[in-house]
Coordinates of N, CA, C and O in Angstrom, one line a residue:
G1 N 114.8 98.9 75.1 CA 115.3 97.6 75.5 C 115.2 97.2 76.8 O 114.5 97.9 77.7
L2 N 115.7 96.2 77.3 CA 115.7 95.7 78.7 C 116.8 96.3 79.5 O 117.8 96.6 79.1
S3 N 116.4 96.8 80.7 CA 117.3 97.6 81.6 C 118.0 96.6 82.4 O 118.9 97.0 83.2
G4 N 117.6 95.3 82.5 CA 118.4 94.2 83.3 C 117.8 94.1 84.7 O 118.2 93.3 85.5
N5 N 116.6 94.7 84.9 CA 115.9 94.7 86.2 C 114.7 93.8 86.0 O 113.5 94.3 85.8
L6 N 114.9 92.5 86.0 CA 113.8 91.6 86.0 C 113.1 91.3 87.3 O 113.8 91.5 88.3
D7 N 111.9 91.0 87.2 CA 111.0 91.0 88.6 C 110.3 89.8 88.4 O 109.5 89.5 87.5
A8 N 110.4 88.8 89.4 CA 109.4 87.7 89.6 C 108.6 87.9 90.8 O 109.2 88.3 91.9
H9 N 107.3 87.9 90.6 CA 106.3 88.1 91.8 C 105.2 87.4 91.6 O 104.8 86.8 90.5
F10 N 104.3 87.3 92.5 CA 103.0 86.8 92.5 C 102.1 87.6 93.5 O 102.5 88.4 94.2
N11 N 100.8 87.7 93.3 CA 99.8 88.2 94.2 C 99.0 87.3 95.1 O 98.8 86.2 94.6
Y12 N 99.0 87.6 96.4 CA 98.4 86.8 97.3 C 97.5 87.8 98.2 O 98.1 88.7 98.8
N13 N 96.3 87.6 98.2 CA 95.4 88.5 99.1 C 95.6 89.8 98.8 O 95.7 90.8 99.5
N14 N 95.5 90.2 97.4 CA 95.7 91.5 96.8 C 97.0 92.1 97.3 O 97.1 93.4 97.2
E15 N 98.0 91.4 97.6 CA 99.3 91.9 97.9 C 100.5 91.4 97.0 O 100.5 90.1 96.8
K16 N 101.3 92.2 96.4 CA 102.3 91.7 95.6 C 103.4 91.3 96.4 O 103.9 92.0 97.3
I17 N 104.0 90.1 96.2 CA 105.2 89.5 96.8 C 106.2 89.2 95.8 O 106.0 88.4 94.9
K18 N 107.3 89.7 96.0 CA 108.4 89.5 95.1 C 109.2 88.3 95.6 O 109.5 88.1 96.7
I19 N 109.7 87.6 94.4 CA 110.4 86.4 94.8 C 112.0 86.8 94.5 O 112.3 87.1 93.3
L20 N 112.7 86.9 95.5 CA 114.0 87.4 95.3 C 115.1 86.4 95.1 O 116.1 86.6 94.4
E21 N 114.7 85.2 95.6 CA 115.7 84.1 95.5 C 114.9 82.8 95.4 O 113.8 82.8 96.2
C22 N 115.0 81.9 94.7 CA 114.3 80.6 94.5 C 115.0 79.5 93.9 O 116.1 79.7 93.4
I23 N 114.6 78.4 94.0 CA 115.0 77.1 93.2 C 113.9 76.6 92.4 O 112.8 76.8 92.7
Y24 N 114.2 75.9 91.4 CA 113.3 75.2 90.5 C 113.4 73.8 90.8 O 114.6 73.3 90.5
E25 N 112.4 73.0 90.9 CA 112.4 71.7 91.0 C 111.6 71.0 89.9 O 110.3 71.1 89.8
K26 N 112.3 70.3 89.0 CA 111.7 69.7 87.8 C 110.7 68.6 88.3 O 111.2 67.7 89.1
N27 N 109.5 68.5 87.9 CA 108.6 67.4 88.2 C 107.5 67.2 87.1 O 106.6 68.0 87.0
N28 N 107.7 66.3 86.3 CA 106.8 66.1 85.2 C 105.4 65.6 85.6 O 104.5 65.3 84.8
D29 N 105.3 64.9 86.8 CA 104.1 64.4 87.3 C 103.1 65.4 87.9 O 101.9 65.0 88.3
I30 N 103.3 66.7 87.9 CA 102.4 67.6 88.5 C 101.4 67.9 87.4 O 101.6 68.0 86.2
D31 N 100.1 68.0 87.9 CA 98.9 68.3 87.0 C 99.1 69.6 86.4 O 99.2 70.7 87.1
K32 N 99.1 69.9 85.2 CA 99.2 71.1 84.4 C 98.1 72.1 84.7 O 98.2 73.2 84.5
N33 N 97.1 71.4 85.1 CA 95.8 72.3 85.4 C 96.1 73.1 86.8 O 95.3 74.0 87.0
L34 N 97.1 72.7 87.4 CA 97.4 73.4 88.7 C 98.4 74.5 88.6 O 98.9 75.1 89.7
I35 N 98.8 74.9 87.4 CA 99.9 75.8 87.2 C 99.3 77.2 87.9 O 98.2 77.7 87.6
G36 N 100.2 77.7 88.6 CA 100.0 79.1 89.4 C 99.4 78.8 90.8 O 99.1 79.8 91.4
T37 N 99.3 77.6 91.2 CA 98.7 77.4 92.6 C 99.8 77.0 93.6 O 100.9 76.5 93.2
I38 N 99.5 77.3 94.8 CA 100.4 76.9 96.0 C 100.2 75.5 96.2 O 99.2 74.9 96.3
F39 N 101.4 74.7 96.1 CA 101.6 73.4 96.2 C 101.7 72.8 97.8 O 101.2 71.7 97.9
D40 N 102.4 73.5 98.4 CA 102.8 73.0 99.9 C 102.8 74.1 100.9 O 102.8 75.3 100.5
K41 N 103.0 73.7 102.2 CA 103.0 74.7 103.2 C 104.3 75.6 103.2 O 104.4 76.8 103.7
N42 N 105.3 75.3 102.2 CA 106.4 76.1 102.0 C 106.3 77.1 101.0 O 107.3 77.8 100.4
L43 N 105.2 77.4 100.4 CA 104.8 78.4 99.5 C 105.4 77.9 98.0 O 105.7 78.9 97.3
S44 N 105.6 76.8 97.8 CA 106.0 76.3 96.4 C 104.9 76.5 95.5 O 103.7 76.2 95.8
I45 N 105.2 77.0 94.3 CA 104.2 77.4 93.4 C 104.4 76.4 92.1 O 105.5 76.3 91.6
V46 N 103.3 75.8 91.6 CA 103.2 75.0 90.5 C 103.5 75.8 89.2 O 102.8 76.8 89.0
C47 N 104.5 75.3 88.3 CA 104.6 75.9 87.1 C 104.7 74.9 86.0 O 104.3 73.7 86.3
K48 N 104.9 75.0 84.7 CA 104.7 74.2 83.7 C 105.3 72.8 83.9 O 104.5 71.9 83.6
D49 N 106.6 72.7 84.2 CA 107.2 71.4 84.4 C 107.7 71.1 85.8 O 108.7 70.3 85.9
G50 N 107.2 71.8 86.8 CA 107.7 71.5 88.2 C 107.2 72.6 89.1 O 106.0 73.0 89.0
L51 N 108.1 72.9 90.1 CA 107.7 73.8 91.2 C 108.8 74.8 91.3 O 109.9 74.6 91.2
I52 N 108.3 76.0 91.5 CA 109.2 77.2 92.0 C 109.1 77.3 93.4 O 108.0 77.3 94.1
K53 N 110.2 77.1 94.1 CA 110.4 77.0 95.6 C 111.0 78.3 96.1 O 112.3 78.5 95.9
P54 N 110.3 79.2 96.6 CA 110.9 80.5 97.1 C 111.8 80.3 98.3 O 111.5 79.5 99.2
L55 N 113.0 81.0 98.2 CA 113.9 81.0 99.3 C 114.1 82.3 100.0 O 114.3 82.4 101.1
E56 N 113.8 83.4 99.3 CA 113.6 84.8 99.9 C 112.5 85.7 99.1 O 112.5 85.6 98.0
L57 N 111.8 86.2 100.0 CA 110.6 86.9 99.6 C 110.6 88.4 100.0 O 111.2 88.6 101.1
Q58 N 109.8 89.3 99.5 CA 109.5 90.6 100.0 C 108.3 91.1 99.6 O 107.9 91.2 98.5
K59 N 107.6 91.5 100.7 CA 106.2 92.3 100.4 C 106.6 93.7 100.2 O 107.6 94.3 100.5
A60 N 105.7 94.3 99.4 CA 105.9 95.8 99.0 C 106.1 96.6 100.2 O 105.4 96.5 101.2
G61 N 107.1 97.4 100.2 CA 107.5 98.3 101.3 C 108.1 97.6 102.6 O 108.3 98.4 103.5
K62 N 108.5 96.4 102.5 CA 108.9 95.8 103.7 C 110.4 95.3 103.3 O 110.8 95.2 102.2
N63 N 111.0 94.8 104.3 CA 112.3 94.2 104.1 C 112.2 92.9 103.6 O 111.1 92.1 103.9
S64 N 113.3 92.3 102.9 CA 113.3 91.0 102.4 C 113.3 90.0 103.5 O 114.1 90.3 104.6
L65 N 112.9 88.9 103.4 CA 113.0 87.7 104.5 C 113.1 86.4 103.8 O 112.7 86.1 102.7
K66 N 114.0 85.7 104.4 CA 114.2 84.2 104.1 C 112.9 83.5 104.2 O 112.1 83.9 105.1
I67 N 112.6 82.5 103.6 CA 111.3 81.7 103.6 C 110.8 81.4 104.8 O 109.7 81.6 105.3
H68 N 111.8 80.9 105.8 CA 111.3 80.4 107.0 C 110.7 81.6 108.0 O 109.9 81.5 108.7
E69 N 111.5 82.8 107.7 CA 111.0 83.9 108.5 C 109.7 84.5 107.9 O 108.8 84.9 108.6
F70 N 109.7 84.5 106.5 CA 108.4 85.0 106.0 C 107.0 84.1 106.4 O 106.1 84.6 106.6
L71 N 107.3 82.9 106.5 CA 106.2 82.1 106.7 C 105.7 82.1 108.3 O 104.6 81.7 108.5
N72 N 106.5 82.6 109.1 CA 106.0 82.9 110.5 C 104.8 83.9 110.5 O 105.1 85.1 110.0
G73 N 103.7 83.6 110.9 CA 102.6 84.5 110.9 C 101.9 84.6 109.5 O 101.0 85.4 109.4
F74 N 102.4 83.9 108.5 CA 101.7 84.0 107.2 C 101.0 82.7 106.9 O 101.5 81.6 106.9
K75 N 99.6 82.9 106.7 CA 98.7 81.8 106.4 C 98.8 81.3 105.0 O 98.5 82.0 104.2
V76 N 99.3 80.0 104.7 CA 99.4 79.5 103.4 C 98.2 78.6 103.2 O 98.0 77.7 103.9
E77 N 97.5 78.9 102.1 CA 96.3 78.1 101.6 C 96.7 77.4 100.5 O 97.0 77.7 99.4
I78 N 97.1 75.9 100.6 CA 97.5 75.0 99.7 C 96.4 74.9 98.6 O 95.3 74.8 98.9
G79 N 96.7 75.0 97.3 CA 95.6 75.0 96.4 C 95.2 76.4 95.9 O 94.5 76.5 94.9
R80 N 95.6 77.4 96.4 CA 95.0 78.7 96.2 C 95.9 79.2 95.0 O 97.0 79.1 94.9
I81 N 95.2 79.8 94.1 CA 95.9 80.4 92.9 C 96.5 81.7 93.3 O 96.0 82.7 93.9
C82 N 97.7 81.9 92.9 CA 98.5 83.0 93.0 C 99.3 83.5 91.8 O 100.4 83.2 91.6
V83 N 98.7 84.2 91.0 CA 99.4 84.6 89.7 C 99.5 86.2 89.8 O 99.1 86.9 90.5

């Protein structure tokens, strides 16, 4: 059965990044062909009916960081697929 430990993550530059906290923004106008791509400089990710907007992330073996701390020194490529 399920242990209760659910994991939301994506891969970016061959690195697993966990999403520890996020918000979902419904947006029916987003192109469904863009699912799994980075939408903006804040690392929002396109999903079926909107955007997943990370608030807290963690790279493997590192401490968790709020999004503004995580983005310091992190190059975001808008339009890049990150699944």
